[in-house]
Coordinates of C-alpha atoms and ligand atoms in Angstrom, one line a residue:
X1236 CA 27.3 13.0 -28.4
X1237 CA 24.9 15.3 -29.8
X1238 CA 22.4 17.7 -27.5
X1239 CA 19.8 20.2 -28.3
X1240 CA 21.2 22.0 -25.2
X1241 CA 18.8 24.0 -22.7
X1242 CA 20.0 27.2 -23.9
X1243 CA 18.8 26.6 -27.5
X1244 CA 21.7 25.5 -30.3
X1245 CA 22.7 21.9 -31.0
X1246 CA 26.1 21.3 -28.9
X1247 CA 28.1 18.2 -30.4
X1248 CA 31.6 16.6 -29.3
X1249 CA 33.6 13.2 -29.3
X1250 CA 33.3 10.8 -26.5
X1251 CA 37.4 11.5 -26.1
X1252 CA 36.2 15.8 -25.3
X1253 CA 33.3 14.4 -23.4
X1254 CA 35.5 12.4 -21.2
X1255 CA 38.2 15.3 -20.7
X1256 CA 35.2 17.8 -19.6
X1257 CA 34.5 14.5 -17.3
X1258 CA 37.8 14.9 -15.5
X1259 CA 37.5 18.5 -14.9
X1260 CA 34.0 17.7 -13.3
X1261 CA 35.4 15.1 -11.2
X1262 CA 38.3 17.3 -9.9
X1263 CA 35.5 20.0 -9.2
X1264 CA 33.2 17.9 -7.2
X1265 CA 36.1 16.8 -4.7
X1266 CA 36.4 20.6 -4.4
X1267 CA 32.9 20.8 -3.2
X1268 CA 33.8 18.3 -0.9
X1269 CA 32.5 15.7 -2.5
X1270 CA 33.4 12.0 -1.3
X1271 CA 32.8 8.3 -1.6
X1272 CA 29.2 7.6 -1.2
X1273 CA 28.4 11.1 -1.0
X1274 CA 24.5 11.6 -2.7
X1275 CA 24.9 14.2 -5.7
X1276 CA 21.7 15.0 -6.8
X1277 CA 20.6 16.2 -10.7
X1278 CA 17.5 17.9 -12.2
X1279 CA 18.2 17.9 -15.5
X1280 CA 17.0 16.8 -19.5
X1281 CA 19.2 14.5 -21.2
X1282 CA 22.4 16.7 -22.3
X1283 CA 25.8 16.2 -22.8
X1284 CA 26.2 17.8 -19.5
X1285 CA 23.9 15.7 -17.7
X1286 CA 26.3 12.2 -19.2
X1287 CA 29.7 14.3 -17.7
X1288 CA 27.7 14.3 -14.4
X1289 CA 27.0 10.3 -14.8
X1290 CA 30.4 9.3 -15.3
X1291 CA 32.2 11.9 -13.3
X1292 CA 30.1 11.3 -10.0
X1293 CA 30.5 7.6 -10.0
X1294 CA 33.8 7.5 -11.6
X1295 CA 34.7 9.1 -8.5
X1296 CA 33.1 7.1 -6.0
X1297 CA 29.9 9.3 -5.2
X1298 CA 26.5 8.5 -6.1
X1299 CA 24.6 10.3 -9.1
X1300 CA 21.4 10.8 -7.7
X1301 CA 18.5 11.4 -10.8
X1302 CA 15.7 13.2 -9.6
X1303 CA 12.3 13.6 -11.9
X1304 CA 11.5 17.7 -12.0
X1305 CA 7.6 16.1 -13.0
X1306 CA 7.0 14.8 -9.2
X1307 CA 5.5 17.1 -7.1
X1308 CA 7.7 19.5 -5.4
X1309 CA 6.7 17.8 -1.8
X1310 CA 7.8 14.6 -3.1
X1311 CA 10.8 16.3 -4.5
X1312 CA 11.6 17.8 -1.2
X1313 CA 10.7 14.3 0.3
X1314 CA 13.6 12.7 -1.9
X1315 CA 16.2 15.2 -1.4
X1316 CA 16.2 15.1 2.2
X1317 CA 15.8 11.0 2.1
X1318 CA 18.4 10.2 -0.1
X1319 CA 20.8 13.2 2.3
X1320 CA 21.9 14.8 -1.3
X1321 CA 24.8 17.2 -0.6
X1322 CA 25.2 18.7 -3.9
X1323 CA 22.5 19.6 -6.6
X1324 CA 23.1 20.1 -10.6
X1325 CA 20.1 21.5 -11.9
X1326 CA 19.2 22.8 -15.6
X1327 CA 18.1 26.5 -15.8
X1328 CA 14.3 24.9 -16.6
X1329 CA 14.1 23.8 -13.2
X1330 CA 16.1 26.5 -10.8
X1331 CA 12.6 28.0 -9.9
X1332 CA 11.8 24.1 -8.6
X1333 CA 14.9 24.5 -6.4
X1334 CA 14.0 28.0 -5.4
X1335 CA 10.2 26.9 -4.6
X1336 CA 11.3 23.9 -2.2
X1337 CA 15.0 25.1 -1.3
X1338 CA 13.5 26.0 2.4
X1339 CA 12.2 22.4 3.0
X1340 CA 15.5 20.9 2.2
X1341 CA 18.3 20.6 5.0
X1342 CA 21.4 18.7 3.9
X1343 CA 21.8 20.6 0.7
X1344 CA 25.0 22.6 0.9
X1345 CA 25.7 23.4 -2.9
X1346 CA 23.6 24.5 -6.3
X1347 CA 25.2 24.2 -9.6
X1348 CA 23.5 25.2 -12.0
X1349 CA 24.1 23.7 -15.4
X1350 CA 24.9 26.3 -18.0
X1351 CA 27.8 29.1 -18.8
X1352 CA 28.6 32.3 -16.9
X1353 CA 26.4 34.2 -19.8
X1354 CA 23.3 32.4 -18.9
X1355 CA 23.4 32.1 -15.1
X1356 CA 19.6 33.3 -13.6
X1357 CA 19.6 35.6 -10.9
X1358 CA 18.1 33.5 -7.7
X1359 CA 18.4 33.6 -3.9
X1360 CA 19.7 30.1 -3.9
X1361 CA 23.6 29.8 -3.1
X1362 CA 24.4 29.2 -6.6
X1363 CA 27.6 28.3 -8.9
X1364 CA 27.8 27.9 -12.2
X1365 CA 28.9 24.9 -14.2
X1366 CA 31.0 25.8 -16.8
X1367 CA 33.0 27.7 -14.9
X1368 CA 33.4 25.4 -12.0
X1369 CA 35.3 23.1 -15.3
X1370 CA 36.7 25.8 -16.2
X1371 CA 38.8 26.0 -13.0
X1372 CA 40.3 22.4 -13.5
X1373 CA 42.7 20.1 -15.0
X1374 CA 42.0 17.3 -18.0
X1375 CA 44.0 15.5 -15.9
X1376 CA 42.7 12.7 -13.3
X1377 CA 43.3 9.4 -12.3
X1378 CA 40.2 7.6 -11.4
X1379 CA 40.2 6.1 -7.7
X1380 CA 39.9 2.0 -7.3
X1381 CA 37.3 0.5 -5.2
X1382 CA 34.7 -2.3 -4.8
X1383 CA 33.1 -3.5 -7.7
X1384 CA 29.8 -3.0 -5.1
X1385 CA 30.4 0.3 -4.7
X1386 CA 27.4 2.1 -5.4
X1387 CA 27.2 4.3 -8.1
X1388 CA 24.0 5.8 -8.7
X1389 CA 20.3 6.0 -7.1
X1390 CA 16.8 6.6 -8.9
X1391 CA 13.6 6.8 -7.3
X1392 CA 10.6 4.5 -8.0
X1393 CA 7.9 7.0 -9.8
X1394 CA 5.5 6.4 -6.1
X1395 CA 2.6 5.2 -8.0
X1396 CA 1.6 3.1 -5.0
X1397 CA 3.0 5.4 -2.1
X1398 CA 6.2 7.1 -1.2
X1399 CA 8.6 6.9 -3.8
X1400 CA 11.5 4.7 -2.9
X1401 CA 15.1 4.8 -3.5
X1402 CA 16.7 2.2 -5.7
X1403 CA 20.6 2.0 -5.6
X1404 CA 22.5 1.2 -8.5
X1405 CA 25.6 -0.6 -8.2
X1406 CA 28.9 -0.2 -10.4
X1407 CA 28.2 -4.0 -11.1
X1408 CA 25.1 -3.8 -11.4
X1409 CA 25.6 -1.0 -13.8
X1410 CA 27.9 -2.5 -16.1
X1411 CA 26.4 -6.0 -16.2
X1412 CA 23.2 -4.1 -17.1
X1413 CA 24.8 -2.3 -20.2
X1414 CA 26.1 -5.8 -21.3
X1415 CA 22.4 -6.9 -21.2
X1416 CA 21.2 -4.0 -22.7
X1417 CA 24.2 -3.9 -25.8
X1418 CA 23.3 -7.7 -26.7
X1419 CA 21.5 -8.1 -30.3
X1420 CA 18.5 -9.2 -28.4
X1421 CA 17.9 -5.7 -26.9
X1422 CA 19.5 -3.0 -28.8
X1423 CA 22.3 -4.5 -30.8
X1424 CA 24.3 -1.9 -30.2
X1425 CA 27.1 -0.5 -32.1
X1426 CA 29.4 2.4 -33.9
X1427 CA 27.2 2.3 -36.6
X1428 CA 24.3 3.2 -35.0
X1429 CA 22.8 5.9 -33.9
X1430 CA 20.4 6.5 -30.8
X1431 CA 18.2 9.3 -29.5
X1432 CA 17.1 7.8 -25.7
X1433 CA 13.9 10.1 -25.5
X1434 CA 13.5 8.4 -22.2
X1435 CA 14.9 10.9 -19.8
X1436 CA 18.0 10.5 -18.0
X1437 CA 16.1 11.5 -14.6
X1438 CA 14.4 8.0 -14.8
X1439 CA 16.4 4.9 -14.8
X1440 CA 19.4 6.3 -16.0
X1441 CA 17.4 6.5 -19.3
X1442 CA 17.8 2.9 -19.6
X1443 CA 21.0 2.8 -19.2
X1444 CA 21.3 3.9 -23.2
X1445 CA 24.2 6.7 -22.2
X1446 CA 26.0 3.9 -20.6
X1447 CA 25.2 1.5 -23.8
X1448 CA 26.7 4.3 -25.9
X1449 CA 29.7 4.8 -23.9
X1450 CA 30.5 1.1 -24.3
X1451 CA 30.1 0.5 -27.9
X1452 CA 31.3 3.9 -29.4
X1453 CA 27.3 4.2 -30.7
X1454 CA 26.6 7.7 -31.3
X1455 CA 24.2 9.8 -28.6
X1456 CA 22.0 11.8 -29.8
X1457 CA 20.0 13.9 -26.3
X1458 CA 16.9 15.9 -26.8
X1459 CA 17.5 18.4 -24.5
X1460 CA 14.0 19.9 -23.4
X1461 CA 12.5 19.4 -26.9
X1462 CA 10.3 16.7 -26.7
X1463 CA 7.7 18.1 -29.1
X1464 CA 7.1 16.2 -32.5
X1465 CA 8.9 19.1 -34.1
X1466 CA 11.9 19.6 -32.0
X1467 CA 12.4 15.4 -32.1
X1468 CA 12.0 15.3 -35.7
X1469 CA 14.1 18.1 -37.0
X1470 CA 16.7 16.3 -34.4
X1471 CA 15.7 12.8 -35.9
X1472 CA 16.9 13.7 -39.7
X1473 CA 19.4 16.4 -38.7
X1474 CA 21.5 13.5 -37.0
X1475 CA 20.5 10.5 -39.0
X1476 CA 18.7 8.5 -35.7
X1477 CA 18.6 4.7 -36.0
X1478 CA 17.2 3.6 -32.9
X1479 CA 14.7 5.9 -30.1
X1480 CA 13.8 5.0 -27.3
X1481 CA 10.8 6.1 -25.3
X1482 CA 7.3 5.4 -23.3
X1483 CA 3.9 5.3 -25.4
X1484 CA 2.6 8.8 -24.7
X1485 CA 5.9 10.2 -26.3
X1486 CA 5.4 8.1 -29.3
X1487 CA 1.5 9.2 -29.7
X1488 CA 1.8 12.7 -30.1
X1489 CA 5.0 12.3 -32.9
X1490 CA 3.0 9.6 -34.7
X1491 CA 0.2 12.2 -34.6
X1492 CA 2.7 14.8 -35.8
X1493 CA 4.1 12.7 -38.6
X1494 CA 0.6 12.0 -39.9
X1495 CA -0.6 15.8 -40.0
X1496 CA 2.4 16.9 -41.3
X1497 CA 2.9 14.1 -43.9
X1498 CA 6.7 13.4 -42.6
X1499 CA 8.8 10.7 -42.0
X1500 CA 12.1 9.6 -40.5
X1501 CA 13.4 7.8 -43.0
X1502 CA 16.8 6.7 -41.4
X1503 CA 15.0 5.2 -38.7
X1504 CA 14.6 1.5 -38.3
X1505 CA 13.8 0.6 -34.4
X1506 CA 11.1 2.2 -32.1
X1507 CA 11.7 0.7 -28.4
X1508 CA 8.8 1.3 -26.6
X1509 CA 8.6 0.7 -22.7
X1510 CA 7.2 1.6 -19.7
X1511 CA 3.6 1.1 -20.1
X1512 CA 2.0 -1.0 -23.0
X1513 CA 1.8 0.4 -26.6
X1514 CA -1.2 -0.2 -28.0
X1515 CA -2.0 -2.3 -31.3
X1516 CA -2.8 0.6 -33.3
X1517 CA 0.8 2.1 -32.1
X1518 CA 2.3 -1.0 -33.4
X1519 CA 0.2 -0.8 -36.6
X1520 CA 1.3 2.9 -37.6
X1521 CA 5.6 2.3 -36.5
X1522 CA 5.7 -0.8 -38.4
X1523 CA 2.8 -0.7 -41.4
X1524 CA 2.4 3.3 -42.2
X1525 CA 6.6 4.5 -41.7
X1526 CA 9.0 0.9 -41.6
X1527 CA 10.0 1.5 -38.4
X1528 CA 9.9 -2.0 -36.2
X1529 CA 8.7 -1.8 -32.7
X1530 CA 11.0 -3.0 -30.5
X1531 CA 8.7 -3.4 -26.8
X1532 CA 10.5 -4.1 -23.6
X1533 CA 9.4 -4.2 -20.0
X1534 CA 11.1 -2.9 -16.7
X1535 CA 11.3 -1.4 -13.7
X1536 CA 12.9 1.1 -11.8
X1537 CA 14.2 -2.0 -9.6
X1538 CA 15.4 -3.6 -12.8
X1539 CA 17.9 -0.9 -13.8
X1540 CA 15.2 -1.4 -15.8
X1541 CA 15.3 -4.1 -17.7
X1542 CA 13.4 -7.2 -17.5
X1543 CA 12.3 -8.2 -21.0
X1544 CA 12.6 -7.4 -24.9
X1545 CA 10.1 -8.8 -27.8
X1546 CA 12.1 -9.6 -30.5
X1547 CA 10.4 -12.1 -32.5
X1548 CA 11.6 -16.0 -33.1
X1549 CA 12.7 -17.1 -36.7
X1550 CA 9.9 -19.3 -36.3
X1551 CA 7.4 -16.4 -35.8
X1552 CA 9.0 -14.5 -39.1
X1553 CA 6.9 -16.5 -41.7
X1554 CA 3.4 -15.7 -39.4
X1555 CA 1.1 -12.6 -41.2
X1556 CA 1.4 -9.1 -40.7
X1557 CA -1.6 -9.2 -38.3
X1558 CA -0.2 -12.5 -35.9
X1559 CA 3.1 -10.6 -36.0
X1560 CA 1.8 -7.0 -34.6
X1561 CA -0.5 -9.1 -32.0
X1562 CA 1.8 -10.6 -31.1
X1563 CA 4.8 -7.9 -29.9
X1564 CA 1.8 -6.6 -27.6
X1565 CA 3.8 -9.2 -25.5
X1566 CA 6.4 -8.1 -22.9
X1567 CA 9.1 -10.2 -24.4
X1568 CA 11.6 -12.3 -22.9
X1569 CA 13.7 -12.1 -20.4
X1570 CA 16.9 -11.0 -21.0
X1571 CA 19.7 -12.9 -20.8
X1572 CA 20.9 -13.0 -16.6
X1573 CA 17.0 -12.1 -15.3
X1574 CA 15.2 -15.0 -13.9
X1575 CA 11.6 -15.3 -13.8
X1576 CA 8.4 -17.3 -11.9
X1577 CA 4.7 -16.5 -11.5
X1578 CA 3.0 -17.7 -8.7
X1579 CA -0.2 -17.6 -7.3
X1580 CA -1.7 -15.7 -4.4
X1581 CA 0.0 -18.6 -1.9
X1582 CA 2.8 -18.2 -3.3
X1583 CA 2.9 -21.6 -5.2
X1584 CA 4.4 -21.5 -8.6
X1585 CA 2.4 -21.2 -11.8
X1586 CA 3.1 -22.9 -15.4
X1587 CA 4.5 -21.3 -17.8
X1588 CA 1.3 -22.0 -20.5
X1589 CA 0.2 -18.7 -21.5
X1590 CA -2.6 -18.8 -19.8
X1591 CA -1.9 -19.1 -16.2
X1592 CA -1.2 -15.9 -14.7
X1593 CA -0.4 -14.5 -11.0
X1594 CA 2.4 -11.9 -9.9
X1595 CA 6.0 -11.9 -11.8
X1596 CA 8.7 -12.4 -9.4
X1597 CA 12.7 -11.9 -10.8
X1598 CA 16.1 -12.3 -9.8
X1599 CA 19.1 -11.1 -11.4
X1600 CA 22.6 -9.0 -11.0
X1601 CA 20.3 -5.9 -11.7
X1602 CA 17.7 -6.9 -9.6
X1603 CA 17.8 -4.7 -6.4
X1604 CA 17.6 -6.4 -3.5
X1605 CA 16.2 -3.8 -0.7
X1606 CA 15.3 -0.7 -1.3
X1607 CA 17.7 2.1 0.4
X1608 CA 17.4 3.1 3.6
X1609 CA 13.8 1.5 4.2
X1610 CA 14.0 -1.7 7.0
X1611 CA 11.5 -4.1 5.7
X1612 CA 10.4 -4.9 2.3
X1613 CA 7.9 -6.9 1.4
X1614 CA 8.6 -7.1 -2.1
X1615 CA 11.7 -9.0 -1.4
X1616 CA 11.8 -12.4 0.1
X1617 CA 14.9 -14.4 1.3
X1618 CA 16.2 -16.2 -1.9
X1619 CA 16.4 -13.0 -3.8
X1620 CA 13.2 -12.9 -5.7
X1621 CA 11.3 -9.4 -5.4
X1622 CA 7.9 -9.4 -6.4
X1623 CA 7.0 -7.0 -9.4
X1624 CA 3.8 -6.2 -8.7
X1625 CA 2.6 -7.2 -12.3
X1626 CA 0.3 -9.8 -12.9
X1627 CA 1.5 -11.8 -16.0
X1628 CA 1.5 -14.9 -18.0
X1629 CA 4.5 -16.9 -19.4
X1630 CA 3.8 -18.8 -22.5
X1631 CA 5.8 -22.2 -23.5
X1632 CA 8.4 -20.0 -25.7
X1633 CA 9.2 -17.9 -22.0
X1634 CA 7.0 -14.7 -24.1
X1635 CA 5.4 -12.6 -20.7
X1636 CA 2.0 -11.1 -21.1
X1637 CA 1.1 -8.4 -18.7
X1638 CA -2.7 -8.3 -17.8
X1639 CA -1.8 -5.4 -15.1
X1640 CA -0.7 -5.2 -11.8
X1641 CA -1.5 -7.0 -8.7
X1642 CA -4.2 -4.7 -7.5
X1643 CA -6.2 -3.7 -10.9
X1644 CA -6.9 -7.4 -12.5
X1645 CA -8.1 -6.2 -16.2
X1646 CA -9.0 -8.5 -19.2
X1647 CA -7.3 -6.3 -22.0
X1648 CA -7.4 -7.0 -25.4
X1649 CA -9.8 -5.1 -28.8
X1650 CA -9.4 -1.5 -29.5
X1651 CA -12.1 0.7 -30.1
X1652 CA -11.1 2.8 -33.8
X1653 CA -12.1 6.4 -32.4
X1654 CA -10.6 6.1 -28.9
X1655 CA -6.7 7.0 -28.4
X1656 CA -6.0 6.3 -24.5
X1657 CA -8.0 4.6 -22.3
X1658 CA -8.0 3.3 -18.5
X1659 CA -10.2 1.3 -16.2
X1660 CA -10.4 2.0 -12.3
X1661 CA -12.5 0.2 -9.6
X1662 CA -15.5 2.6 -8.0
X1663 CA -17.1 1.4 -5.1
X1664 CA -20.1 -0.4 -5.6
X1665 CA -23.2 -1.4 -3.4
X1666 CA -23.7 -5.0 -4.6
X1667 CA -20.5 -5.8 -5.8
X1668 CA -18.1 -4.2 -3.6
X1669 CA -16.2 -2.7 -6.8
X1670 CA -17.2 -2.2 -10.4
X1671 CA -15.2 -1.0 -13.7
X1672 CA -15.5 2.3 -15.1
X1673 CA -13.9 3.2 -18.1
X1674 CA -12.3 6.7 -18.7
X1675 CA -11.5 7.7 -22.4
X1676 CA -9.8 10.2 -24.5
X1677 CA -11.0 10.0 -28.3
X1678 CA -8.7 10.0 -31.1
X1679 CA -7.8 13.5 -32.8
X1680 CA -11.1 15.2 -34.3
X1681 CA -13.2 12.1 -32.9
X1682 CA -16.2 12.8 -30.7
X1683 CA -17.4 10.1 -29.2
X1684 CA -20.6 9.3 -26.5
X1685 CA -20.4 7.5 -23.8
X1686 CA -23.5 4.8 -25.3
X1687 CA -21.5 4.2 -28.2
X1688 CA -18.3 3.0 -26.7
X1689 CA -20.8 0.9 -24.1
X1690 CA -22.2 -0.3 -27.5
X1691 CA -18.3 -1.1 -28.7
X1692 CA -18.9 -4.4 -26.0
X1693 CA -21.5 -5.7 -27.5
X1694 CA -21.4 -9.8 -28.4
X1695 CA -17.5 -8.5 -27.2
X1696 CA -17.0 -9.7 -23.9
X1697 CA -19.2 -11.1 -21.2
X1698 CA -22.2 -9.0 -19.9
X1699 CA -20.4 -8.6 -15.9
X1700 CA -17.0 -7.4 -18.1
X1701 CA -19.0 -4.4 -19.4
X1702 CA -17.6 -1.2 -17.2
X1703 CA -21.0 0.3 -15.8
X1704 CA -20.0 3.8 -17.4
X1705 CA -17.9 5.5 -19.5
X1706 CA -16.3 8.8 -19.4
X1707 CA -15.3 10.8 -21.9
X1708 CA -12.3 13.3 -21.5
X1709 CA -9.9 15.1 -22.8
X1710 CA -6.7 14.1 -21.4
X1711 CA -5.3 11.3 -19.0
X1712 CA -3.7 12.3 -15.9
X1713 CA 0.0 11.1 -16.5
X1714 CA 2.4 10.8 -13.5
X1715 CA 6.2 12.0 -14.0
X1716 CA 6.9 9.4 -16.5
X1717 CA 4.2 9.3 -18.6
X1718 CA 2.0 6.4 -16.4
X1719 CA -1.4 7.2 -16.6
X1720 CA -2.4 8.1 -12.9
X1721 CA -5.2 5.7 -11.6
X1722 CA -4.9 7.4 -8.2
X1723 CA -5.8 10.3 -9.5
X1724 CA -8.4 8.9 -11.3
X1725 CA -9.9 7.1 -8.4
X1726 CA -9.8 10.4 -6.5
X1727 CA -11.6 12.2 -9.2
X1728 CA -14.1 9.1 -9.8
X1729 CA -14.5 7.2 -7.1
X1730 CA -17.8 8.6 -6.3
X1731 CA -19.4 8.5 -9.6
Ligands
LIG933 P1 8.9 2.2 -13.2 O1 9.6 1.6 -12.1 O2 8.4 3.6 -12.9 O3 9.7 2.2 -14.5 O4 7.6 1.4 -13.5 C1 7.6 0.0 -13.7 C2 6.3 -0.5 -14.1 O5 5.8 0.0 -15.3 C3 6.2 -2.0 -14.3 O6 6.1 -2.7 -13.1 C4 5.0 -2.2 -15.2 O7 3.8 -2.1 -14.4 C5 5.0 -0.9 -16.0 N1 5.6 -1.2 -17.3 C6 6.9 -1.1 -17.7 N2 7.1 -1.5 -19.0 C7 5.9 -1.9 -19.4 C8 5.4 -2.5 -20.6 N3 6.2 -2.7 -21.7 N4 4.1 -2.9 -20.7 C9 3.3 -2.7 -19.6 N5 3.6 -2.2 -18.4 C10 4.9 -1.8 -18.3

């Protein structure tokens, strides 16, 4: 396991020192009067101590509970006092988080903050430090038996429609998950490759990839805070990465990186992208300009997350270069142990044709099946389906299509060359009740007017599919993981 730790240099150990460091933790968070079930909450970048905490919380019986430092610090405060965390780690980046919500939060009874005795910030919090709490311990501990139901950790859903709500991870569910996720059809793991999850550990336990590692001896390679196309890069060819992992806005700003810099990773050979849809041109550059294949997969926070990979039939091997990159725009299918329907607004089910399409509903062993401590959801029904929330269509090979979700029905498809991200919201409209507009960020040293993308449609699309107006900005609101924020935009726009 290799981090670019908070403090600055490149920490590295074996998973055998790692999991020594993870019994002293354990035997320290019984000392803080930690128990089974007990909430421990984390703020922290993916580092080597950030895995100790994932194995040594559960391992123990307690919950590791991931909170995103990107959320706002209400929310944050929100989700501290709803999940009843008892215990906080948190990375010296985010202490002043802490510090600026500590009042609003009730249950709290311990800070640790994740570094040495060297580095420890001054603060008014009640704070111990880390390393020395392991310090304090033995190597030594034998692992408590219990349930395989036990609970083991608990992420919050990014509250892109509301609250944020708690998803609870079982040990089960956990390790079924990392079977899924090992299998050749996701990420084929094994010893001789390497993988840098750039998807933070705050967020669906980063996929599960630290778990993934764990079980196949693959080596773990954390970015730390450096999530800049230099800091990933020098990391990237310093330790030889196979296999990264991240959401589209990640991979935009190193593919812009590599290009003005004229660099490469050459050791690299799969890009999984996930979490919102890459776009063709994304696909173009990993696959055409650098040899890296695209590996796009589809989740949810309720999926541990995942649903879905896009890894291509034999059949679809011999197709050309342009029907191949169309066609991993697709989801993917579902991985082995998910289930998966459409139906329509009544609830009737849809076929599986590629072109019907109506909200996804799943079922599987990493499937959650309530949400925690909420009474009533209507996302799940009685024989264990819960509706995603994505509108989608299946075609005869089981390939899913997203179109959106349930509330923003888009025709997508055709990319506009000078236009990097873009997003459609509803305004409200006199005569129609709603009507597109389209919000757009131009590529790198592209200036664009609103006419010309209008133009863009022309002989495109149908007349009514035209968005009334375009606007052209400079950046995309993006929520804590990297969604572009159509409530913000709707609260900016709405009136225009
Ligand atoms: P979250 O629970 O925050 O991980 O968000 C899950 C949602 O992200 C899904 O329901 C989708 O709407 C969206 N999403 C995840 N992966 C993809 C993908 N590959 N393509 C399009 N949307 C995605």
């Amino acid at each position: 396991i290799v981090s670019r730790s908070v403090e600055g240099p490149i920490h590295r150990y074996t998973l055998a020192e790692s999991r020594l460091r993870t019994h002293r933790l354990a035997h320290a968070l019984g000392k803080l009067g930690v128990e089974l079930g007990d909430r421990v909450g984390t703020i922290a970048w993916n580092t080597h101590r950030h895995v100790e905490l994932y194995f040594a919380v559960s391992g123990m019986g307690a919950v590791c509970h991931t909170m995103n430092p990107r959320l706002h610090p209400t929310q944050l405060a929100y989700i501290v006092d709803h999940a009843q965390d008892k215990v906080i780690f948190v990375d010296l980046t985010f202490v002043p988080l802490v510090e600026a919500v500590w009042d609003a939060l009730k249950n709290v009874e311990t800070v640790v903050v994740m570094t040495d005795r060297e580095h420890m910030p001054s603060t008014r919090l009640p704070v111990l430090c880390y390393e020395e709490l392991l310090d304090a311990e033995s190597e030594e501990f034998a692992w408590p038996t219990f349930d395989e139901n036990t609970a083991s950790s608990l992420c919050y859903t990014s509250g892109t429609t509301g609250n944020p709500k708690g998803v609870l991870y079982s040990h089960r569910s956990t390790v079924l998950h990392t079977f899924a996720m090992a299998l050749p059809t996701v990420l084929s793991a094994n010893e001789r490759e390497t993988i840098l999850p750039v998807v933070p550990m705050f967020h669906v336990n980063a996929w599960g990839i630290p778990y993934v590692t764990a079980m196949t001896g693959m080596k773990l390679v954390m970015p730390g805070p450096g999530l800049d196309g230099t800091s990933l890069t020098e990391l990237m060819n310093a330790e030889t990465v196979t296999i990264a992992a991240g959401v589209p806005t990640i991979w935009l700003g190193l593919l812009d990186h590599w290009r003005e810099h004229k660099i490469s990773v050459p050791s690299m050979h799969t890009v999984v992208i996930g979490g919102s849809a890459p776009n063709r041109s994304m696909i173009d550059a990993f696959q055409s300009d650098f040899g890296i294949e695209v590996l796009h997969a589809w989740g949810m926070t309720e999926m541990s997350p995942i649903g879905t990979a896009c890894r291509l039939k034999p059949s679809m091997l011999d197709a050309s270069e342009n029907e191949r990159h169309t066609f991993q725009l697709k989801q993917g299918r579902a991985v082995f142990g998910v289930e998966m329907k459409i139906v329509d607004e009544d609830g009737s089910e849809l076929p599986h044709d590629g072109k019907a399409f109506g909200e996804l509903k799943v079922r599987g062993p990493w499937v959650c099946s309530s949400y925690f401590n909420v009474e009533k959801s209507d996302a799940h029904d009685a024989d264990g389906w819960f509706a995603t929330g994505d509108v989608v269509t299946i075609d005869p090979d089981g390939y899913v299509n997203i179109t959106d979700r349930s509330k923003d029905v888009i025709k997508s498809g055709g990319e506009c060359p000078d236009i990097a991200q873009a997003a459609v919201i509803g305004v409200p409209d006199e005569k129609w009740t709603e009507r597109p507009l389209l919000i757009v960020v131009p590529k790198k040293d592209c200036q664009i007017k609103s006419e010309q993308v209008l133009e863009f449609f022309d002989g495109k699309v149908a007349k009514w599919w035209v968005p009334d107006n375009v606007i052209v900005v400079d950046t995309l609101p993006l929520g804590a993981t990297g969604k572009v924020q159509k409530i913000k935009l709707r609260e900016q726009y709405a009136t225009k």
